[in-house]
Coordinates of C-alpha atoms (C1' of nucleotides) in Angstrom, one line a residue:
Chain A
M1 CA 0.1 0.2 0.3
V2 CA 3.0 2.2 0.7
T3 CA 4.8 2.3 -2.4
D4 CA 4.5 -0.3 -5.4
H5 CA 6.6 1.3 -7.9
L6 CA 9.7 -1.1 -6.2
P7 CA 12.7 -1.5 -8.0
H8 CA 10.8 -3.8 -10.4
T9 CA 11.7 -7.3 -8.5
L10 CA 12.6 -7.9 -5.3
R11 CA 12.8 -11.1 -3.4
S12 CA 10.3 -13.0 -0.9
D13 CA 12.0 -12.6 1.9
A14 CA 13.4 -9.6 1.1
L15 CA 10.0 -8.0 0.7
D16 CA 8.8 -9.6 3.5
N17 CA 12.2 -8.2 5.6
R18 CA 10.9 -4.7 4.5
E19 CA 7.6 -4.5 5.8
R20 CA 8.9 -5.7 9.2
I21 CA 10.5 -3.1 9.5
L22 CA 8.7 -0.8 8.7
D23 CA 6.2 -2.1 11.3
A24 CA 9.0 -1.9 13.4
A25 CA 10.1 1.8 13.1
R26 CA 6.5 2.6 12.8
A27 CA 6.0 1.3 16.4
L28 CA 9.0 2.6 17.5
F29 CA 8.1 6.4 15.7
S30 CA 5.4 6.9 17.4
A31 CA 6.2 5.7 21.0
D32 CA 9.6 7.2 21.1
G33 CA 10.0 9.9 18.4
L34 CA 12.3 9.9 15.9
D35 CA 15.5 9.4 18.0
V36 CA 15.4 5.9 18.4
P37 CA 19.0 4.0 17.2
M38 CA 18.7 2.3 14.0
R39 CA 20.0 -0.2 15.2
E40 CA 17.1 -0.9 17.6
I41 CA 14.3 -0.6 14.7
A42 CA 16.7 -3.6 13.2
R43 CA 16.4 -5.3 16.4
R44 CA 12.8 -5.0 16.7
A45 CA 12.1 -6.1 13.0
G46 CA 14.7 -8.8 13.4
V47 CA 17.4 -8.4 11.0
G48 CA 21.1 -7.5 11.2
P49 CA 22.0 -3.8 10.7
A50 CA 23.1 -4.3 7.6
T51 CA 19.7 -5.1 6.1
L52 CA 17.8 -2.2 7.2
Y53 CA 20.7 0.1 5.6
R54 CA 20.4 -2.0 3.3
H55 CA 16.8 -1.3 2.3
F56 CA 16.9 2.4 4.1
P57 CA 20.0 3.5 3.8
T58 CA 19.2 6.9 5.6
K59 CA 17.3 7.1 8.6
Q60 CA 15.3 10.3 6.4
M61 CA 14.1 7.4 3.5
L62 CA 12.9 5.0 6.5
V63 CA 10.8 7.8 7.9
A64 CA 9.3 8.6 4.8
E65 CA 8.2 5.8 4.2
A66 CA 6.9 4.8 7.5
F67 CA 5.0 7.7 7.7
A68 CA 3.0 7.9 4.4
D69 CA 0.3 6.5 5.5
Q70 CA 0.1 9.2 8.1
L71 CA 0.6 11.3 5.6
H72 CA -2.4 10.0 3.4
A73 CA -4.6 10.3 6.4
C74 CA -3.7 14.1 7.1
R75 CA -4.5 14.8 3.3
A76 CA -7.9 12.6 3.7
I77 CA -8.5 14.7 7.2
V78 CA -7.4 17.9 4.9
D79 CA -10.2 16.7 2.4
E80 CA -12.9 16.3 4.3
G81 CA -12.7 19.3 6.2
C82 CA -12.8 21.2 2.9
A83 CA -15.9 19.1 1.7
D84 CA -17.8 20.1 5.2
P85 CA -20.3 22.8 3.6
D86 CA -19.6 24.4 6.4
P87 CA -16.2 26.0 6.5
W88 CA -15.7 27.1 10.1
R89 CA -16.9 23.5 11.1
G90 CA -14.8 22.0 8.5
L91 CA -12.1 23.9 9.8
C92 CA -12.6 22.9 13.0
L93 CA -12.9 19.4 12.1
V94 CA -9.5 19.7 10.4
I95 CA -7.8 20.8 13.5
E96 CA -8.9 17.9 16.0
K97 CA -8.1 15.6 14.1
I98 CA -5.2 16.3 13.3
C99 CA -4.2 17.5 16.5
E100 CA -5.7 13.9 17.9
L101 CA -3.4 12.3 14.7
H102 CA 0.0 14.1 16.2
A103 CA -1.1 13.4 19.9
R104 CA -0.8 9.7 18.6
D105 CA 1.7 9.4 16.6
R106 CA 4.6 11.1 18.4
G107 CA 7.3 10.6 15.7
F108 CA 4.9 11.8 13.1
T109 CA 4.6 15.2 14.3
E110 CA 8.4 15.6 14.5
A111 CA 8.6 14.1 10.5
F112 CA 5.8 16.6 9.5
L113 CA 7.1 20.0 11.5
S114 CA 10.5 18.9 9.1
T115 CA 12.3 18.3 12.6
L116 CA 14.6 16.8 10.1
P117 CA 17.8 17.5 9.2
G118 CA 17.4 18.6 5.9
A119 CA 13.8 17.9 5.4
P120 CA 13.1 16.9 1.9
D121 CA 9.7 17.4 2.0
V122 CA 8.0 14.9 3.5
A123 CA 6.0 14.3 0.1
G124 CA 2.7 16.5 0.4
R125 CA 3.1 18.4 3.3
E126 CA 2.8 21.1 0.9
Y127 CA -0.1 20.3 -0.3
T128 CA -2.1 19.7 3.0
V129 CA -0.8 23.1 3.7
K130 CA -1.9 24.9 0.9
T131 CA -5.3 23.2 0.6
V132 CA -6.0 24.2 4.1
A133 CA -5.0 27.9 3.7
G134 CA -8.3 27.4 1.3
L135 CA -10.5 26.1 3.7
A136 CA -9.1 29.3 6.5
Q137 CA -10.2 31.4 3.4
R138 CA -13.4 30.4 3.4
A139 CA -13.8 30.2 7.0
K140 CA -12.4 33.4 7.2
D141 CA -15.0 35.1 4.1
A142 CA -18.0 33.4 6.2
G143 CA -17.8 35.8 9.4
H144 CA -16.7 32.3 11.9
L145 CA -13.0 32.8 11.8
R146 CA -11.0 35.6 12.8
P147 CA -9.6 38.3 10.0
D148 CA -6.1 38.4 11.6
F149 CA -5.9 34.9 11.3
V150 CA -2.7 33.6 9.6
L151 CA -1.7 30.8 7.9
D152 CA 1.3 30.1 10.6
D153 CA -1.2 30.0 13.2
L154 CA -1.9 26.9 12.7
I155 CA 1.9 25.5 12.0
L156 CA 2.1 27.2 15.6
V157 CA -0.7 25.3 17.0
L158 CA 0.9 22.2 15.6
M159 CA 4.1 22.9 17.5
A160 CA 2.8 23.9 19.9
N161 CA 0.6 20.5 20.3
K162 CA 3.9 18.9 19.5
G163 CA 5.2 19.9 22.9
I164 CA 2.7 19.0 25.0
H165 CA 3.9 15.3 26.6
A166 CA 2.1 12.6 28.5
T167 CA 2.4 9.6 30.1
S168 CA 0.3 7.4 28.8
T169 CA -1.2 8.4 25.3
A170 CA -4.7 8.3 26.7
T171 CA -3.4 11.2 28.9
Q172 CA -2.1 12.6 25.5
V173 CA -4.8 12.6 23.9
M174 CA -6.7 14.1 26.3
A175 CA -5.1 16.5 26.6
S176 CA -4.3 17.1 22.7
R177 CA -8.1 17.1 22.6
R178 CA -8.3 19.9 24.9
F179 CA -6.1 21.9 23.3
A180 CA -7.4 21.7 20.0
G181 CA -10.4 22.6 22.1
L182 CA -8.5 26.0 23.6
A183 CA -7.3 26.7 20.3
I184 CA -10.3 26.6 17.5
Q185 CA -11.3 29.4 20.6
A186 CA -8.9 31.5 20.5
F187 CA -9.7 31.6 15.9
E188 CA -13.3 31.8 16.3
A189 CA -13.9 35.6 15.7
C190 CA -15.4 37.2 18.7
P191 CA -16.4 41.0 18.4
H192 CA -14.6 42.0 21.4
H193 CA -11.5 40.2 20.6
A194 CA -8.0 42.0 21.2
P195 CA -5.9 42.9 18.3
L196 CA -3.4 40.0 19.3
P197 CA 0.4 40.0 18.8
P198 CA 1.7 39.8 15.2
A199 CA 2.6 36.6 14.2
A200 CA 5.8 35.6 13.5
R201 CA 6.6 33.7 10.0
L202 CA 7.2 30.1 10.7
A203 CA 6.4 27.8 7.9
S204 CA 7.8 28.0 5.4
A205 CA 12.1 28.8 4.9
A206 CA 12.6 27.0 7.8
P207 CA 14.7 24.3 8.1
A208 CA 14.1 23.6 11.4
S209 CA 17.1 23.2 14.3
A210 CA 18.7 20.6 15.3
Chain B
M1 CA 23.7 36.4 44.2
V2 CA 22.9 32.9 43.3
T3 CA 23.7 31.2 46.8
D4 CA 26.1 32.9 48.9
H5 CA 26.0 29.8 52.2
L6 CA 28.4 28.0 49.9
P7 CA 30.5 25.6 52.1
H8 CA 32.9 28.3 54.4
T9 CA 35.6 29.2 52.5
L10 CA 36.4 28.6 48.5
R11 CA 39.8 29.3 47.2
S12 CA 40.0 32.8 45.3
D13 CA 40.2 30.8 41.8
A14 CA 37.9 28.0 42.7
L15 CA 35.2 30.4 43.2
D16 CA 36.5 32.2 39.9
N17 CA 35.4 29.0 37.6
R18 CA 32.7 28.4 39.2
E19 CA 31.0 31.7 37.8
R20 CA 32.2 30.7 34.7
I21 CA 30.9 27.6 34.5
L22 CA 27.7 28.6 35.6
D23 CA 27.5 31.7 33.0
A24 CA 28.6 28.8 30.2
A25 CA 26.0 26.4 31.6
R26 CA 23.0 29.2 31.3
A27 CA 24.3 30.1 27.8
L28 CA 24.4 27.0 26.6
F29 CA 21.1 25.8 28.1
S30 CA 19.5 28.9 27.4
A31 CA 20.4 28.0 23.4
D32 CA 20.2 24.9 22.9
G33 CA 18.4 22.9 25.9
L34 CA 19.6 20.7 28.6
D35 CA 21.3 17.8 26.2
V36 CA 24.8 19.9 26.1
P37 CA 27.3 17.6 26.8
M38 CA 28.9 18.2 30.2
R39 CA 32.1 18.4 28.5
E40 CA 31.0 21.4 26.2
I41 CA 29.9 23.2 28.8
A42 CA 33.9 22.2 30.4
R43 CA 35.2 23.6 27.0
R44 CA 33.4 27.0 27.1
A45 CA 34.0 27.8 30.7
G46 CA 37.7 27.3 30.3
V47 CA 38.1 24.5 32.8
G48 CA 38.9 20.6 32.6
P49 CA 36.0 18.1 33.1
A50 CA 37.2 17.0 36.4
T51 CA 36.4 20.4 37.8
L52 CA 33.0 21.0 36.7
Y53 CA 32.1 17.7 38.0
R54 CA 34.0 18.6 41.3
H55 CA 31.6 21.6 41.5
F56 CA 28.5 20.0 40.2
P57 CA 28.6 16.3 40.7
T58 CA 25.4 15.9 38.8
K59 CA 23.9 17.7 35.9
Q60 CA 20.9 18.7 37.9
M61 CA 22.5 20.3 40.5
L62 CA 24.1 22.2 37.8
V63 CA 20.7 23.1 36.1
A64 CA 19.1 24.1 39.4
E65 CA 22.0 26.4 40.4
A66 CA 22.2 27.7 36.9
F67 CA 18.2 28.6 36.2
A68 CA 18.1 29.9 40.1
D69 CA 17.6 33.1 38.4
Q70 CA 15.4 32.5 36.5
L71 CA 13.3 31.1 39.3
H72 CA 13.2 33.9 41.1
A73 CA 12.3 36.0 37.7
C74 CA 8.9 33.5 37.4
R75 CA 8.3 34.2 41.2
A76 CA 8.4 37.6 40.8
I77 CA 5.8 37.7 37.8
V78 CA 3.8 35.4 39.2
D79 CA 3.8 37.3 42.3
E80 CA 3.4 41.2 40.5
G81 CA 0.2 39.4 38.1
C82 CA -1.1 38.9 42.1
A83 CA -0.3 42.0 43.2
D84 CA -2.6 43.6 39.9
P85 CA -5.5 44.2 41.7
D86 CA -8.0 43.2 38.2
P87 CA -6.8 39.6 38.5
W88 CA -7.4 39.1 35.0
R89 CA -5.5 41.8 33.8
G90 CA -3.2 40.0 36.3
L91 CA -3.2 36.2 34.8
C92 CA -3.0 37.4 31.5
L93 CA 0.1 39.2 33.0
V94 CA 1.5 36.1 33.7
I95 CA 1.0 34.4 30.5
E96 CA 3.0 37.0 29.0
K97 CA 5.6 37.2 30.9
I98 CA 6.2 33.3 31.5
C99 CA 5.7 32.8 27.9
E100 CA 8.3 35.0 27.0
L101 CA 10.5 34.4 30.1
H102 CA 10.9 30.4 28.6
A103 CA 11.0 31.6 24.7
R104 CA 14.2 33.4 25.8
D105 CA 15.2 31.0 27.3
R106 CA 15.0 27.2 25.6
G107 CA 16.9 25.0 29.0
F108 CA 14.5 26.7 31.3
T109 CA 11.3 25.6 30.2
E110 CA 12.8 21.9 30.2
A111 CA 14.2 22.3 34.0
F112 CA 10.5 23.7 34.6
L113 CA 8.8 21.2 33.3
S114 CA 10.3 18.7 35.2
T115 CA 11.8 17.4 32.1
L116 CA 14.5 16.3 34.3
P117 CA 14.7 12.7 35.3
G118 CA 14.1 12.4 38.5
A119 CA 13.3 16.2 39.1
P120 CA 13.9 16.7 42.6
D121 CA 11.3 19.7 42.3
V122 CA 13.1 22.3 40.7
A123 CA 12.9 24.2 43.9
G124 CA 9.9 26.9 44.0
R125 CA 8.3 25.6 41.4
E126 CA 5.5 24.1 43.7
Y127 CA 4.9 27.5 45.4
T128 CA 4.6 29.2 41.7
V129 CA 1.7 26.9 40.3
K130 CA -0.1 27.2 43.8
T131 CA 0.3 31.0 44.2
V132 CA -1.1 31.1 40.8
A133 CA -3.9 29.1 41.0
G134 CA -5.4 31.6 43.3
L135 CA -5.1 34.3 41.1
A136 CA -6.6 32.3 38.6
Q137 CA -9.5 31.7 41.4
R138 CA -9.6 35.4 42.0
A139 CA -10.3 35.5 38.2
K140 CA -12.6 33.3 37.8
D141 CA -15.2 34.6 40.3
A142 CA -14.4 38.0 38.1
G143 CA -16.2 36.2 35.8
H144 CA -12.9 37.0 32.9
L145 CA -12.2 33.7 33.3
R146 CA -14.4 31.5 31.9
P147 CA -15.6 28.8 34.2
D148 CA -13.7 26.0 33.0
F149 CA -10.5 26.3 33.1
V150 CA -8.5 24.4 34.7
L151 CA -4.9 24.6 36.6
D152 CA -4.0 22.1 33.9
D153 CA -4.6 24.3 31.4
L154 CA -2.0 26.1 32.3
I155 CA 0.5 23.8 32.2
L156 CA -1.0 23.0 28.5
V157 CA 0.2 26.2 27.6
L158 CA 3.5 26.1 28.9
M159 CA 4.4 22.6 27.5
A160 CA 2.6 23.7 23.9
N161 CA 4.6 27.0 24.6
K162 CA 7.7 24.9 24.5
G163 CA 6.7 22.8 21.6
I164 CA 6.8 26.4 19.5
H165 CA 10.7 26.6 18.3
A166 CA 12.5 29.1 15.5
T167 CA 15.2 30.0 14.0
S168 CA 16.4 32.9 15.6
T169 CA 15.5 34.2 19.1
A170 CA 13.6 37.2 17.7
T171 CA 11.4 35.2 15.9
Q172 CA 10.8 32.5 18.8
V173 CA 9.7 35.3 21.3
M174 CA 7.4 37.3 18.4
A175 CA 5.8 33.6 18.2
S176 CA 5.4 32.9 21.5
R177 CA 4.4 36.4 22.5
R178 CA 1.1 36.0 19.3
F179 CA 0.8 32.5 20.8
A180 CA 0.3 33.8 24.6
G181 CA -2.3 36.1 23.0
L182 CA -4.2 33.5 21.4
A183 CA -4.0 31.2 24.7
I184 CA -5.4 34.5 26.3
Q185 CA -8.5 34.5 24.2
A186 CA -9.0 30.8 24.4
F187 CA -9.2 31.4 28.2
E188 CA -11.6 34.6 28.6
A189 CA -14.8 34.0 29.4
C190 CA -17.2 34.7 26.5
P191 CA -21.0 34.2 26.7
H192 CA -21.2 31.2 23.6
H193 CA -18.2 29.3 24.3
A194 CA -18.7 25.4 23.4
P195 CA -18.2 23.0 26.6
L196 CA -14.6 21.9 26.1
P197 CA -13.3 18.7 25.8
P198 CA -12.1 17.3 29.4
A199 CA -9.1 18.5 31.1
A200 CA -5.9 15.9 31.4
R201 CA -3.7 15.4 34.6
L202 CA -0.4 16.4 33.7
A203 CA 1.0 19.2 36.2
S204 CA 1.5 17.1 39.9
A205 CA 2.2 12.9 39.8
A206 CA 4.4 13.6 35.8
P207 CA 8.0 12.4 36.3
A208 CA 8.2 13.4 33.2
S209 CA 8.7 10.8 30.6
A210 CA 12.9 10.1 29.4
Chain C
dA1 C1' 59.9 33.4 51.1
dC2 C1' 58.0 28.8 51.8
dC3 C1' 54.9 24.9 52.5
dT4 C1' 50.7 23.3 52.6
dA5 C1' 46.5 21.3 51.5
dA6 C1' 42.8 23.2 48.1
dG7 C1' 42.0 22.8 43.4
dC8 C1' 43.1 21.8 38.2
dG9 C1' 42.9 19.2 34.1
dG10 C1' 45.0 16.0 31.3
dA11 C1' 44.2 10.3 30.6
dC12 C1' 42.2 6.5 31.1
dG13 C1' 38.5 3.0 30.5
dG14 C1' 34.2 1.3 29.4
dG15 C1' 29.8 2.4 27.3
dG16 C1' 26.6 3.3 22.9
dG17 C1' 25.6 4.3 18.5
dC18 C1' 27.0 4.9 13.2
dG19 C1' 27.9 2.8 9.1
dT20 C1' 30.2 -0.6 6.1
dC21 C1' 32.3 -5.1 4.8
dC22 C1' 32.3 -9.3 3.3
dG23 C1' 31.8 -14.7 4.5
dT24 C1' 27.4 -17.1 4.3
dT25 C1' 22.3 -18.8 3.8
dA26 C1' 18.5 -19.0 0.6
dC27 C1' 15.1 -17.7 -2.8
dC28 C1' 14.2 -18.9 -7.4
dG29 C1' 14.9 -19.8 -12.4
dT30 C1' 16.4 -24.0 -15.4
Chain D
dA1 C1' 18.7 -31.0 -8.5
dC2 C1' 21.4 -27.7 -8.9
dG3 C1' 23.8 -23.6 -9.7
dG4 C1' 23.9 -18.7 -9.4
dT5 C1' 23.4 -14.6 -7.2
dA6 C1' 20.0 -11.4 -4.2
dA7 C1' 20.2 -10.6 0.2
dC8 C1' 21.4 -11.5 5.0
dG9 C1' 23.6 -10.6 10.0
dG10 C1' 27.5 -10.6 12.7
dA11 C1' 31.9 -8.7 13.1
dC12 C1' 34.6 -3.9 12.4
dG13 C1' 36.8 0.6 13.0
dC14 C1' 35.0 5.0 14.3
dC15 C1' 33.9 9.1 16.9
dC16 C1' 31.2 10.6 21.0
dC17 C1' 30.2 11.6 25.9
dC18 C1' 30.4 9.7 30.1
dG19 C1' 32.9 9.8 35.4
dT20 C1' 36.8 9.6 37.7
dC21 C1' 42.0 9.0 39.0
dC22 C1' 46.1 10.8 40.3
dG23 C1' 50.2 13.7 39.2
dC24 C1' 50.9 18.6 38.9
dT25 C1' 49.8 24.1 39.5
dT26 C1' 49.3 27.5 42.8
dA27 C1' 46.4 30.5 46.3
dG28 C1' 47.4 31.9 50.7
dG29 C1' 48.8 31.4 55.3
dT30 C1' 52.9 32.6 58.5

DNA sequence: ACCTAAGCGGACGGGGGCGTCCGTTACCGT
DNA sequence: ACGGTAACGGACGCCCCCGTCCGCTTAGGT
């Protein structure tokens, strides 16, 4: 489901290992973030380090493949939000779902926010961002989203959501849900909203820190 | 200014080194977070590793000393907020200032949120938290803070603020400022606020993850 | 000026992650 | 069944960090 355009023919055991590696990677990335040692992924997958490196020469490639599904989910969520006749409701839905997605998967957030070294784009990230921008504009026009909302505010919320950690996944998701609720509250147009400090550019030109 | 109750007499050069180590630690912690290698702190301070370990046997001790000032600043901010006759304005002030403080100092956030291993309390953290709870209650009673606000929401905001990263300190502070603005917006009592998802317990019993 | 002990820092052994090489295994086409 | 080769994985050398030991330096009292 991930990528069918493999280098044509791959031996059956190799393909099996590949899948097992991806499974292991997904599990570990989700639970512990992206800094798990490659070795550990290999160990969990039941293969040697060499095999892992053969299939995925760099961690970024592994990450990209491992989170392909999540990224599709992300796109799906955005598309679903855009499909909603009420753009504000659609936007809220996007915020909630995306926050939950990120809460459930620690590594994905890092990958999505390009905390990765060079970050040669984690696939459809750009598309997703742009599409949601349209949704936001419509919500704004409809008068439900505050006029001074900026797309970077969404990035801000995403980054912020990333900062939320808890001991268990359940708690994490709960916290993220509440956070999303607060964010929505902050974004909703309100007759007497204070002018809000200026936004900072975070989105585009940021290859991230570490 | 940090601690004058040193083990009675300390040789002048030793005391000098101690200060230089603390300066280096502050600089590095602020810029890069708490995971900078001890070696690097020593290098920057111009001392050998042994000297550093002699003065601060464990990283936690170093962290505790290094951030003593920040913690005092934190308390000062909270006290200032409490002193404000308008509790809501006081609370807003606290949120804004604390966010900025944390934005300017990457390591402090980690230290404050007990991302530290065992976290034997980073000094007056408890006090600070409890004091601000009182302030929040008053703001709530005054009808300016939403009634379903919980103290954990503040922790949430702090953790979230920690997630915000930027390339430069200036951008970081700007982003944090806007975030604080949004948070305040979310906290403000509003006639038609949606019921908000339930809060998660984050504050007390969390010795943190890693 | 001298002597003593407080203080210093280079050097060490241990541990862990990294990415790669190469002898061995086992898939698959004939 | 068998050969060739794709694929495997243990083992290697590298680097960085950790915390400590011990011979040397130097402050500071007399």
